mmCIF file of C-alpha atoms in Angstrom:
data_model
loop_
_atom_site.group_PDB
_atom_site.id
_atom_site.type_symbol
_atom_site.label_atom_id
_atom_site.label_comp_id
_atom_site.label_asym_id
_atom_site.label_seq_id
_atom_site.Cartn_x
_atom_site.Cartn_y
_atom_site.Cartn_z
ATOM 1 C CA MET A 1 -66.874 -35.921 57.932
ATOM 2 C CA MET A 2 -64.965 -38.293 59.601
ATOM 3 C CA ILE A 3 -64.955 -42.201 59.177
ATOM 4 C CA ASP A 4 -63.634 -44.982 61.784
ATOM 5 C CA LEU A 5 -61.751 -47.455 60.579
ATOM 6 C CA ILE A 6 -60.484 -50.714 62.634
ATOM 7 C CA ASP A 7 -58.331 -53.736 61.807
ATOM 8 C CA THR A 8 -58.793 -52.843 57.989
ATOM 9 C CA LYS A 9 -56.719 -52.718 55.060
ATOM 10 C CA SER A 10 -55.494 -50.038 52.320
ATOM 11 C CA SER A 11 -58.298 -51.057 49.773
ATOM 12 C CA ALA A 12 -61.114 -50.486 52.911
ATOM 13 C CA VAL A 13 -59.363 -46.911 53.348
ATOM 14 C CA ASN A 14 -60.030 -46.112 49.496
ATOM 15 C CA ALA A 15 -63.562 -46.831 49.112
ATOM 16 C CA ALA A 16 -64.066 -45.190 52.283
ATOM 17 C CA LEU A 17 -62.236 -42.106 50.717
ATOM 18 C CA VAL A 18 -64.494 -42.635 47.921
ATOM 19 C CA ASP A 19 -67.386 -43.009 49.484
ATOM 20 C CA ALA A 20 -66.650 -39.624 51.422
ATOM 21 C CA ARG A 21 -66.314 -37.590 48.182
ATOM 22 C CA HIS A 22 -69.636 -38.419 47.314
ATOM 23 C CA ALA A 23 -71.550 -37.956 50.102
ATOM 24 C CA ILE A 24 -70.381 -34.272 50.649
ATOM 25 C CA GLY A 25 -70.418 -33.717 46.670
ATOM 26 C CA SER A 26 -67.584 -33.439 45.442
ATOM 27 C CA PRO A 27 -66.815 -36.915 43.962
ATOM 28 C CA ALA A 28 -63.956 -35.137 41.484
ATOM 29 C CA LEU A 29 -60.516 -34.868 42.926
ATOM 30 C CA GLY A 30 -58.866 -31.632 42.950
ATOM 31 C CA MET A 31 -55.600 -32.189 44.599
ATOM 32 C CA VAL A 32 -52.503 -31.558 43.194
ATOM 33 C CA LEU A 33 -49.630 -33.819 45.760
ATOM 34 C CA THR A 34 -49.799 -36.818 48.055
ATOM 35 C CA MET A 35 -48.102 -35.474 51.397
ATOM 36 C CA VAL A 36 -46.953 -38.291 53.645
ATOM 37 C CA ILE A 37 -46.216 -37.494 57.400
ATOM 38 C CA VAL A 38 -43.785 -40.313 59.340
ATOM 39 C CA THR A 39 -44.427 -38.937 63.298
ATOM 40 C CA ASP A 40 -45.941 -40.434 66.457
ATOM 41 C CA GLU A 41 -48.304 -39.986 69.046
ATOM 42 C CA SER A 42 -47.297 -36.735 70.452
ATOM 43 C CA ASN A 43 -46.340 -34.954 67.263
ATOM 44 C CA GLN A 44 -49.008 -35.864 64.931
ATOM 45 C CA TYR A 45 -51.420 -33.197 65.987
ATOM 46 C CA ASP A 46 -48.845 -30.007 65.169
ATOM 47 C CA ALA A 47 -47.921 -31.881 62.108
ATOM 48 C CA MET A 48 -51.016 -32.587 60.742
ATOM 49 C CA LYS A 49 -52.447 -29.204 61.668
ATOM 50 C CA ALA A 50 -49.427 -27.958 59.909
ATOM 51 C CA ALA A 51 -50.160 -29.787 56.810
ATOM 52 C CA VAL A 52 -53.787 -29.087 56.970
ATOM 53 C CA GLU A 53 -52.270 -25.167 56.837
ATOM 54 C CA ALA A 54 -50.264 -26.059 54.145
ATOM 55 C CA ALA A 55 -53.265 -27.620 52.139
ATOM 56 C CA ARG A 56 -54.995 -24.062 51.795
ATOM 57 C CA GLU A 57 -52.507 -23.272 49.215
ATOM 58 C CA HIS A 58 -51.008 -26.719 47.579
ATOM 59 C CA PRO A 59 -54.490 -29.008 48.097
ATOM 60 C CA SER A 60 -53.080 -32.252 49.125
ATOM 61 C CA ARG A 61 -53.965 -35.967 49.744
ATOM 62 C CA ILE A 62 -52.663 -35.950 53.498
ATOM 63 C CA LEU A 63 -51.800 -39.474 55.227
ATOM 64 C CA VAL A 64 -50.172 -39.126 58.782
ATOM 65 C CA VAL A 65 -48.466 -42.833 59.499
ATOM 66 C CA ILE A 66 -48.111 -43.150 63.008
ATOM 67 C CA GLY A 67 -46.083 -46.550 63.794
ATOM 68 C CA ARG A 68 -47.363 -48.476 67.287
ATOM 69 C CA PRO A 69 -44.218 -51.760 66.994
ATOM 70 C CA GLY A 70 -43.839 -54.036 69.166
ATOM 71 C CA PRO A 71 -43.220 -57.759 68.980
ATOM 72 C CA ASP A 72 -45.819 -58.879 71.268
ATOM 73 C CA ILE A 73 -48.962 -56.270 69.670
ATOM 74 C CA PRO A 74 -50.757 -58.175 66.655
ATOM 75 C CA PRO A 75 -50.539 -56.181 63.421
ATOM 76 C CA ARG A 76 -53.397 -54.632 62.590
ATOM 77 C CA LEU A 77 -53.937 -51.219 61.003
ATOM 78 C CA ASP A 78 -56.526 -48.025 62.339
ATOM 79 C CA ALA A 79 -57.468 -45.778 60.314
ATOM 80 C CA GLU A 80 -59.141 -42.257 60.365
ATOM 81 C CA VAL A 81 -60.718 -40.975 57.086
ATOM 82 C CA ARG A 82 -61.408 -37.088 57.418
ATOM 83 C CA VAL A 83 -62.668 -35.517 53.968
ATOM 84 C CA GLY A 84 -64.302 -32.053 53.790
ATOM 85 C CA ASP A 85 -61.844 -30.562 56.525
ATOM 86 C CA ALA A 86 -61.654 -26.793 55.325
ATOM 87 C CA GLY A 87 -58.424 -26.438 53.281
ATOM 88 C CA ALA A 88 -57.475 -29.933 53.582
ATOM 89 C CA GLY A 89 -58.366 -31.880 50.596
ATOM 90 C CA GLU A 90 -58.318 -35.645 52.406
ATOM 91 C CA THR A 91 -56.667 -36.474 55.541
ATOM 92 C CA VAL A 92 -55.921 -40.275 56.558
ATOM 93 C CA VAL A 93 -54.146 -40.512 59.756
ATOM 94 C CA LEU A 94 -52.780 -44.653 59.690
ATOM 95 C CA ARG A 95 -52.308 -46.375 62.975
ATOM 96 C CA LEU A 96 -49.916 -49.506 61.753
ATOM 97 C CA HIS A 97 -49.531 -51.524 64.778
ATOM 98 C CA GLY A 98 -46.729 -54.327 65.182
ATOM 99 C CA GLU A 99 -44.953 -55.800 62.818
ATOM 100 C CA LEU A 100 -47.072 -53.869 59.901
ATOM 101 C CA ALA A 101 -45.178 -50.489 61.358
ATOM 102 C CA GLU A 102 -41.995 -51.954 59.834
ATOM 103 C CA HIS A 103 -43.637 -52.162 56.311
ATOM 104 C CA ALA A 104 -45.542 -48.333 56.159
ATOM 105 C CA GLU A 105 -44.961 -48.029 52.223
ATOM 106 C CA SER A 106 -46.969 -51.422 51.412
ATOM 107 C CA VAL A 107 -50.027 -49.511 53.737
ATOM 108 C CA CYS A 108 -49.379 -46.350 51.677
ATOM 109 C CA LEU A 109 -48.408 -47.227 48.299
ATOM 110 C CA PRO A 110 -52.110 -47.898 47.137
ATOM 111 C CA LEU A 111 -53.032 -44.637 49.261
ATOM 112 C CA LEU A 112 -51.454 -42.339 46.785
ATOM 113 C CA LEU A 113 -53.041 -40.091 43.989
ATOM 114 C CA PRO A 114 -52.134 -41.083 40.337
ATOM 115 C CA ASP A 115 -49.705 -39.045 38.461
ATOM 116 C CA ALA A 116 -49.496 -36.645 40.839
ATOM 117 C CA PRO A 117 -45.950 -35.776 43.064
ATOM 118 C CA VAL A 118 -44.943 -37.460 46.957
ATOM 119 C CA VAL A 119 -43.965 -35.170 49.377
ATOM 120 C CA VAL A 120 -42.553 -37.392 52.717
ATOM 121 C CA TRP A 121 -41.981 -35.223 55.831
ATOM 122 C CA TRP A 122 -40.568 -36.139 59.228
ATOM 123 C CA PRO A 123 -41.329 -33.453 61.711
ATOM 124 C CA GLY A 124 -39.142 -35.351 64.574
ATOM 125 C CA LYS A 125 -36.996 -38.098 63.979
ATOM 126 C CA ALA A 126 -35.917 -39.154 60.459
ATOM 127 C CA PRO A 127 -33.646 -41.803 58.713
ATOM 128 C CA GLU A 128 -30.402 -40.703 58.345
ATOM 129 C CA THR A 129 -30.342 -41.389 54.662
ATOM 130 C CA ALA A 130 -34.620 -40.416 53.706
ATOM 131 C CA SER A 131 -33.697 -41.463 49.941
ATOM 132 C CA LYS A 132 -33.368 -45.176 51.340
ATOM 133 C CA ASP A 133 -36.113 -45.162 53.810
ATOM 134 C CA PRO A 134 -38.686 -47.209 52.032
ATOM 135 C CA LEU A 135 -41.307 -44.499 52.223
ATOM 136 C CA GLY A 136 -38.436 -41.816 50.665
ATOM 137 C CA VAL A 137 -38.133 -43.861 47.512
ATOM 138 C CA LEU A 138 -41.639 -43.508 47.003
ATOM 139 C CA ALA A 139 -41.322 -39.447 47.090
ATOM 140 C CA GLN A 140 -39.930 -36.724 44.898
ATOM 141 C CA ARG A 141 -39.588 -34.413 48.096
ATOM 142 C CA ARG A 142 -38.160 -35.391 50.952
ATOM 143 C CA ILE A 143 -38.112 -32.931 54.484
ATOM 144 C CA THR A 144 -36.316 -33.328 57.484
ATOM 145 C CA ASP A 145 -35.894 -30.857 60.038
ATOM 146 C CA ALA A 146 -32.604 -30.746 62.495
ATOM 147 C CA VAL A 147 -34.028 -28.035 64.611
ATOM 148 C CA ALA A 148 -37.036 -31.144 66.052
ATOM 149 C CA ALA A 149 -35.043 -34.154 65.621
ATOM 150 C CA PRO A 150 -32.336 -35.479 68.034
ATOM 151 C CA ARG A 151 -29.008 -34.432 66.246
ATOM 152 C CA ARG A 152 -25.604 -35.953 66.396
ATOM 153 C CA THR A 153 -22.392 -33.538 66.306
ATOM 154 C CA ASP A 154 -22.095 -35.145 62.777
ATOM 155 C CA TRP A 155 -25.740 -34.471 61.676
ATOM 156 C CA LEU A 156 -23.907 -31.789 59.158
ATOM 157 C CA GLU A 157 -21.986 -34.437 57.405
ATOM 158 C CA ILE A 158 -24.547 -37.557 57.469
ATOM 159 C CA ARG A 159 -26.553 -34.857 55.637
ATOM 160 C CA ALA A 160 -23.992 -34.031 52.743
ATOM 161 C CA SER A 161 -23.162 -37.693 52.584
ATOM 162 C CA GLY A 162 -26.521 -39.033 52.331
ATOM 163 C CA TYR A 163 -27.541 -35.797 49.508
ATOM 164 C CA VAL A 164 -29.855 -37.058 46.896
ATOM 165 C CA PRO A 165 -31.820 -34.441 44.275
ATOM 166 C CA GLY A 166 -34.988 -33.666 46.207
ATOM 167 C CA ASP A 167 -33.885 -33.545 49.536
ATOM 168 C CA THR A 168 -34.280 -30.494 51.647
ATOM 169 C CA ASP A 169 -34.764 -29.575 55.436
ATOM 170 C CA LEU A 170 -36.655 -27.227 57.417
ATOM 171 C CA ALA A 171 -33.157 -25.917 59.290
ATOM 172 C CA TRP A 172 -32.637 -24.407 55.542
ATOM 173 C CA THR A 173 -35.791 -23.448 54.669
ATOM 174 C CA ARG A 174 -35.689 -21.068 57.973
ATOM 175 C CA THR A 175 -32.473 -19.464 56.311
ATOM 176 C CA THR A 176 -34.366 -18.023 53.253
ATOM 177 C CA THR A 177 -35.568 -14.591 54.345
ATOM 178 C CA TRP A 178 -31.930 -13.739 56.059
ATOM 179 C CA ARG A 179 -30.610 -14.921 52.560
ATOM 180 C CA SER A 180 -32.810 -12.793 50.647
ATOM 181 C CA LEU A 181 -32.332 -9.756 52.818
ATOM 182 C CA LEU A 182 -28.348 -9.950 52.795
ATOM 183 C CA ALA A 183 -28.394 -10.174 49.136
ATOM 184 C CA ALA A 184 -30.593 -7.373 48.640
ATOM 185 C CA ALA A 185 -28.540 -5.565 50.843
ATOM 186 C CA LEU A 186 -25.347 -6.407 48.764
ATOM 187 C CA ASP A 187 -26.972 -5.020 45.325
ATOM 188 C CA GLN A 188 -25.615 -1.734 46.800
ATOM 189 C CA ARG A 189 -21.767 -0.267 45.939
ATOM 190 C CA TYR A 190 -20.010 -1.627 48.968
ATOM 191 C CA GLU A 191 -16.143 -2.398 48.994
ATOM 192 C CA ARG A 192 -14.985 -6.012 49.584
ATOM 193 C CA ILE A 193 -16.216 -8.140 52.142
ATOM 194 C CA THR A 194 -13.113 -9.753 54.518
ATOM 195 C CA GLY A 195 -15.259 -11.324 57.159
ATOM 196 C CA ALA A 196 -18.367 -12.068 58.064
ATOM 197 C CA SER A 197 -20.194 -13.432 61.936
ATOM 198 C CA VAL A 198 -23.865 -15.385 62.496
ATOM 199 C CA GLU A 199 -25.354 -14.648 66.170
ATOM 200 C CA ALA A 200 -27.613 -17.284 67.147
ATOM 201 C CA LYS A 201 -28.968 -19.187 70.073
ATOM 202 C CA ALA A 202 -26.730 -22.433 71.141
ATOM 203 C CA GLY A 203 -26.675 -25.449 68.706
ATOM 204 C CA ASN A 204 -28.892 -23.400 66.164
ATOM 205 C CA PRO A 205 -29.133 -25.679 62.951
ATOM 206 C CA SER A 206 -30.118 -22.741 60.508
ATOM 207 C CA ALA A 207 -27.441 -20.700 62.053
ATOM 208 C CA GLU A 208 -24.870 -23.242 60.801
ATOM 209 C CA LEU A 209 -26.507 -23.456 57.595
ATOM 210 C CA LEU A 210 -26.757 -19.594 57.278
ATOM 211 C CA ALA A 211 -22.937 -19.478 58.150
ATOM 212 C CA LEU A 212 -22.173 -22.358 55.589
ATOM 213 C CA TRP A 213 -23.868 -20.533 52.833
ATOM 214 C CA LEU A 214 -22.001 -17.301 53.538
ATOM 215 C CA SER A 215 -18.795 -19.043 53.706
ATOM 216 C CA ASP A 216 -19.130 -20.469 50.524
ATOM 217 C CA ARG A 217 -20.516 -17.450 48.760
ATOM 218 C CA LEU A 218 -18.419 -15.068 50.055
ATOM 219 C CA LYS A 219 -15.222 -17.158 50.076
ATOM 220 C CA VAL A 220 -14.383 -15.702 53.821
ATOM 221 C CA PRO A 221 -14.594 -16.611 57.162
ATOM 222 C CA VAL A 222 -17.415 -16.235 59.429
ATOM 223 C CA GLU A 223 -17.533 -16.370 62.577
ATOM 224 C CA ARG A 224 -20.276 -18.402 64.825
ATOM 225 C CA VAL A 225 -20.776 -16.179 67.712
ATOM 226 C CA VAL A 226 -23.553 -17.381 70.573
ATOM 227 C CA SER A 227 -26.427 -14.787 71.455
ATOM 228 C CA ALA A 228 -29.719 -15.511 73.552
ATOM 229 C CA GLY A 229 -31.696 -15.782 70.829
ATOM 230 C CA PRO A 230 -34.669 -16.491 69.568
ATOM 231 C CA GLY A 231 -33.216 -18.494 67.012
ATOM 232 C CA ILE A 232 -31.057 -16.690 64.909
ATOM 233 C CA THR A 233 -30.260 -12.518 66.277
ATOM 234 C CA ALA A 234 -27.918 -11.273 64.085
ATOM 235 C CA VAL A 235 -25.919 -11.368 60.601
ATOM 236 C CA ARG A 236 -22.699 -8.853 59.836
ATOM 237 C CA LEU A 237 -20.758 -8.654 56.531
ATOM 238 C CA THR A 238 -17.283 -7.058 57.507
ATOM 239 C CA THR A 239 -16.046 -4.395 54.773
ATOM 240 C CA VAL A 240 -13.469 -1.450 54.792
ATOM 241 C CA GLN A 241 -16.417 0.859 54.800
ATOM 242 C CA GLY A 242 -18.017 -0.745 57.667
ATOM 243 C CA ASP A 243 -20.365 -3.446 58.659
ATOM 244 C CA ILE A 244 -23.374 -4.448 57.387
ATOM 245 C CA ALA A 245 -25.755 -6.036 59.618
ATOM 246 C CA ILE A 246 -28.911 -7.213 60.052
ATOM 247 C CA THR A 247 -30.102 -7.837 63.836
ATOM 248 C CA ARG A 248 -32.978 -9.425 64.952
ATOM 249 C CA PRO A 249 -33.417 -9.770 68.686
ATOM 250 C CA ASP A 250 -37.193 -10.294 69.075
ATOM 251 C CA GLY A 251 -37.449 -12.265 66.760
ATOM 252 C CA VAL A 252 -39.957 -10.072 64.558
ATOM 253 C CA LEU A 253 -38.776 -7.128 63.445
ATOM 254 C CA ALA A 254 -35.043 -6.255 62.176
ATOM 255 C CA THR A 255 -33.174 -3.606 61.495
ATOM 256 C CA LEU A 256 -30.720 -3.390 58.653
ATOM 257 C CA SER A 257 -27.592 -1.379 58.719
ATOM 258 C CA THR A 258 -25.352 -0.681 56.520
ATOM 259 C CA PRO A 259 -22.597 2.142 55.720
ATOM 260 C CA GLY A 260 -22.826 5.683 54.855
ATOM 261 C CA GLN A 261 -27.188 4.859 55.030
ATOM 262 C CA PRO A 262 -29.638 5.663 57.608
ATOM 263 C CA ASP A 263 -31.146 1.889 59.743
ATOM 264 C CA ARG A 264 -34.055 0.796 58.396
ATOM 265 C CA HIS A 265 -36.550 -1.685 59.956
ATOM 266 C CA VAL A 266 -37.837 -5.327 57.825
ATOM 267 C CA ALA A 267 -40.217 -7.314 59.028
ATOM 268 C CA LEU A 268 -38.364 -11.032 59.371
ATOM 269 C CA LYS A 269 -40.628 -12.805 62.211
ATOM 270 C CA ARG A 270 -40.138 -16.447 62.680
ATOM 271 C CA ARG A 271 -42.460 -18.131 61.075
ATOM 272 C CA ASP A 272 -44.355 -21.540 61.869
ATOM 273 C CA ALA A 273 -43.867 -24.929 60.071
ATOM 274 C CA ALA A 274 -47.229 -24.429 58.505
ATOM 275 C CA GLU A 275 -45.722 -21.709 56.472
ATOM 276 C CA LEU A 276 -42.279 -23.519 55.834
ATOM 277 C CA ILE A 277 -43.999 -26.548 54.466
ATOM 278 C CA ALA A 278 -46.042 -23.932 51.893
ATOM 279 C CA GLU A 279 -42.959 -22.815 50.947
ATOM 280 C CA GLU A 280 -41.048 -26.388 50.573
ATOM 281 C CA LEU A 281 -44.317 -27.526 48.608
ATOM 282 C CA ARG A 282 -43.622 -24.135 45.780
ATOM 283 C CA ARG A 283 -41.636 -25.613 44.301
ATOM 284 C CA LEU A 284 -40.524 -29.422 43.793
ATOM 285 C CA ASP A 285 -37.155 -29.850 41.587
ATOM 286 C CA PRO A 286 -34.103 -29.876 43.462
ATOM 287 C CA ASP A 287 -32.142 -27.345 45.696
ATOM 288 C CA ASP A 288 -28.930 -27.197 44.339
ATOM 289 C CA VAL A 289 -27.723 -24.293 46.504
ATOM 290 C CA TYR A 290 -28.964 -26.423 49.703
ATOM 291 C CA ALA A 291 -26.692 -29.576 47.708
ATOM 292 C CA THR A 292 -23.800 -26.641 47.340
ATOM 293 C CA THR A 293 -24.160 -25.906 51.134
ATOM 294 C CA LEU A 294 -23.960 -29.266 52.378
ATOM 295 C CA ALA A 295 -20.724 -30.057 49.776
ATOM 296 C CA HIS A 296 -19.089 -26.969 51.487
ATOM 297 C CA ALA A 297 -20.245 -28.708 55.110
ATOM 298 C CA ALA A 298 -18.151 -31.622 54.137
ATOM 299 C CA GLU A 299 -15.187 -29.665 52.991
ATOM 300 C CA GLU A 300 -14.763 -27.770 55.968
ATOM 301 C CA ALA A 301 -15.327 -31.295 58.356
ATOM 302 C CA LYS A 302 -12.338 -32.815 56.184
ATOM 303 C CA ALA A 303 -10.089 -30.080 56.902
ATOM 304 C CA ALA A 304 -10.406 -30.127 60.383
ATOM 305 C CA GLY A 305 -9.555 -33.698 60.237
ATOM 306 C CA LYS A 306 -13.060 -35.489 59.856
ATOM 307 C CA SER A 307 -13.962 -38.223 57.400
ATOM 308 C CA ALA A 308 -16.610 -36.432 55.792
ATOM 309 C CA ASP A 309 -17.491 -36.805 51.556
ATOM 310 C CA PRO A 310 -20.129 -35.520 50.104
ATOM 311 C CA SER A 311 -22.536 -37.095 48.048
ATOM 312 C CA ASP A 312 -22.133 -37.620 44.168
ATOM 313 C CA ALA A 313 -25.217 -35.700 43.625
ATOM 314 C CA ALA A 314 -24.188 -32.660 46.168
ATOM 315 C CA ALA A 315 -20.534 -32.445 44.879
ATOM 316 C CA GLU A 316 -21.934 -32.085 41.003
ATOM 317 C CA ALA A 317 -24.594 -29.522 42.173
ATOM 318 C CA ALA A 318 -21.780 -27.634 43.956
ATOM 319 C CA ALA A 319 -19.717 -27.812 40.647
ATOM 320 C CA ASN A 320 -22.484 -26.697 38.474
ATOM 321 C CA GLU A 321 -23.776 -24.124 40.689
ATOM 322 C CA GLN A 322 -19.994 -22.302 40.993
ATOM 323 C CA SER A 323 -19.470 -22.200 37.006
ATOM 324 C CA SER A 324 -22.609 -21.136 36.254
ATOM 325 C CA VAL A 325 -22.280 -18.138 38.734
ATOM 326 C CA ALA A 326 -19.122 -17.564 37.890
ATOM 327 C CA LEU A 327 -17.231 -17.085 41.388
ATOM 328 C CA ALA A 328 -13.988 -15.958 39.529
ATOM 329 C CA ALA A 329 -14.844 -12.336 39.603
ATOM 330 C CA LEU A 330 -13.132 -9.952 36.640
ATOM 331 C CA PRO A 331 -9.751 -9.315 38.168
ATOM 332 C CA GLY A 332 -9.132 -5.420 38.947
ATOM 333 C CA GLY A 333 -13.505 -4.546 39.872
ATOM 334 C CA PRO A 334 -12.870 -3.644 43.596
ATOM 335 C CA THR A 335 -16.677 -3.346 43.741
ATOM 336 C CA MET A 336 -19.838 -4.576 41.984
ATOM 337 C CA ALA A 337 -20.462 -1.820 40.367
ATOM 338 C CA ASP A 338 -17.248 -1.042 39.007
ATOM 339 C CA THR A 339 -17.318 -4.977 37.849
ATOM 340 C CA ALA A 340 -20.621 -4.152 35.975
ATOM 341 C CA ASP A 341 -19.005 -1.458 34.118
ATOM 342 C CA VAL A 342 -15.845 -3.300 32.776
ATOM 343 C CA ALA A 343 -18.407 -5.927 32.073
ATOM 344 C CA LYS A 344 -20.911 -3.888 30.024
ATOM 345 C CA PRO A 345 -18.808 -3.568 26.624
ATOM 346 C CA ALA A 346 -18.368 -7.439 26.230
ATOM 347 C CA ALA A 347 -22.170 -8.368 26.905
ATOM 348 C CA LYS A 348 -22.801 -6.157 24.359
ATOM 349 C CA ARG A 349 -20.711 -7.316 21.921
ATOM 350 C CA ALA A 350 -21.737 -10.592 22.392
ATOM 351 C CA ALA A 351 -25.184 -9.780 22.003
ATOM 352 C CA SER A 352 -24.643 -8.073 18.640
ATOM 353 C CA ARG A 353 -22.780 -11.258 17.497
ATOM 354 C CA THR A 354 -26.148 -13.499 18.552
ATOM 355 C CA SER A 355 -28.543 -10.634 17.508
ATOM 356 C CA GLY A 356 -26.476 -8.957 14.429
ATOM 357 C CA GLY A 357 -26.021 -10.547 10.920
ATOM 358 C CA GLY A 358 -27.921 -13.689 11.785
ATOM 359 C CA SER A 359 -25.270 -15.497 13.189
ATOM 360 C CA ASN A 360 -25.800 -18.898 15.024
ATOM 361 C CA ALA A 361 -23.831 -18.880 17.845
ATOM 362 C CA PRO A 362 -24.561 -19.745 21.068
ATOM 363 C CA ASN A 363 -25.326 -16.312 23.170
ATOM 364 C CA PRO A 364 -22.761 -15.974 26.156
ATOM 365 C CA SER A 365 -24.387 -12.702 26.932
ATOM 366 C CA GLY A 366 -26.096 -14.891 30.371
ATOM 367 C CA ALA A 367 -22.757 -15.639 31.645
ATOM 368 C CA THR A 368 -21.254 -12.143 31.350
ATOM 369 C CA LYS A 369 -24.268 -10.862 33.015
ATOM 370 C CA LYS A 370 -23.657 -13.485 36.057
ATOM 371 C CA THR A 371 -20.247 -12.255 35.828
ATOM 372 C CA ALA A 372 -20.924 -8.603 35.788
ATOM 373 C CA LYS A 373 -22.906 -8.776 38.691
ATOM 374 C CA SER A 374 -19.863 -10.904 40.508
ATOM 375 C CA ALA A 375 -17.788 -7.985 42.366
ATOM 376 C CA ASN A 376 -14.909 -9.448 43.024
ATOM 377 C CA SER A 377 -14.376 -13.227 44.950
ATOM 378 C CA ARG A 378 -15.547 -11.876 48.068
ATOM 379 C CA SER A 379 -18.285 -8.859 47.243
ATOM 380 C CA SER A 380 -19.597 -10.174 44.031
ATOM 381 C CA SER A 381 -19.882 -13.564 44.298
ATOM 382 C CA SER A 382 -22.053 -13.305 47.765
ATOM 383 C CA SER A 383 -24.518 -10.895 45.484
ATOM 384 C CA SER A 384 -24.941 -13.155 42.754
ATOM 385 C CA SER A 385 -24.778 -15.918 43.780
ATOM 386 C CA SER A 386 -26.970 -15.093 46.492
ATOM 387 C CA SER A 387 -29.758 -13.917 44.667
ATOM 388 C CA SER A 388 -29.825 -17.274 42.999
ATOM 389 C CA SER A 389 -29.769 -18.975 46.233
ATOM 390 C CA SER A 390 -32.398 -18.274 47.688
ATOM 391 C CA ARG A 391 -35.047 -19.621 45.050
ATOM 392 C CA SER A 392 -37.495 -16.959 45.183
ATOM 393 C CA PRO A 393 -37.807 -15.083 48.035
ATOM 394 C CA ARG A 394 -38.970 -17.594 50.637
ATOM 395 C CA LYS A 395 -40.334 -17.345 54.069
ATOM 396 C CA ARG A 396 -38.627 -19.245 56.825
ATOM 397 C CA SER A 397 -38.593 -19.731 60.316
ATOM 398 C CA GLY A 398 -41.036 -21.966 62.248
ATOM 399 C CA GLY A 399 -41.534 -23.904 65.917
ATOM 400 C CA GLY A 400 -37.633 -23.967 66.339
ATOM 401 C CA SER A 401 -37.256 -21.480 64.039
ATOM 402 C CA SER A 402 -34.268 -19.375 62.797
#
């Protein structure tokens, strides 16, 4: 069902939603969140289509906000109310004319679902600090896309300095499958990692974020190599035994090559925006690994002579992540397996102190296990922290994807 409202107001839109639900015989609300999409006419169709597809997994009220500002345009609100589309929940397209376009939050606030999370997505141009945007203030999750938005050379420093918990970027989301596969590859027994490289099409933000993540986790220099694309085409980790390489020349099928093992083919397709958005909606808690990567980007920029400081939230996330994952590996353990063998007796002693004798002391075994999985300051920290950093083997890629 579609209802067109011309020169209307938020209360009339709300009433139209209620009437439409009753008309189709579903007066109860079955939606779990409100998604606000801030876009323009040229991008609204693709963004709304992606949100509707994601709503099959996360039933949502979708508010599409399209601004038409102009000093000579009388302020006016036009709305399209769509209820009953397959999997979409409810969709409202709001066109804000004239001065009203500068006050989108006042239009959207009465339309938010009560007691439900709010997610704001900018599929194109986004504010430099999303958390300070009037609509961003209403949201628990703020999603930008560095691939689709016009970029400045200092976009990473801008993201790092303005980060607050709840911020994320689809350029980062596109790296999840790569990070998951790299973490799985490093579960094997390898010697110390001495270097790495990321191959991608020039100017790919996902490739830069992946390189920063590797640099932060492995504590090794990561080379950026320009390829013909599409997106990220290869990641190579250099060890004494040989290279661990994931190559994906066609954007669909990757080949995992490891020293002493036969090559394996892995599905690693570039996914569309709907899959990326659906993945982001699965978890609305802060992404500490993303924050840590942004903090590392600010550190690298500062080392290069640029004025870049991460936000307090990003710096705090980086400090917490480093202490919890135990980046300082056990001394004398050249491989992950050796380090694990050294740590097993300590873990057993810690467990016996906690479970035996009715002791009430806190159990340090979790920390010991984490340390056991970090091989040396390079090889082990990559596996242990990369496993935690993947947040769950989430899928990633998308229209401009990696």
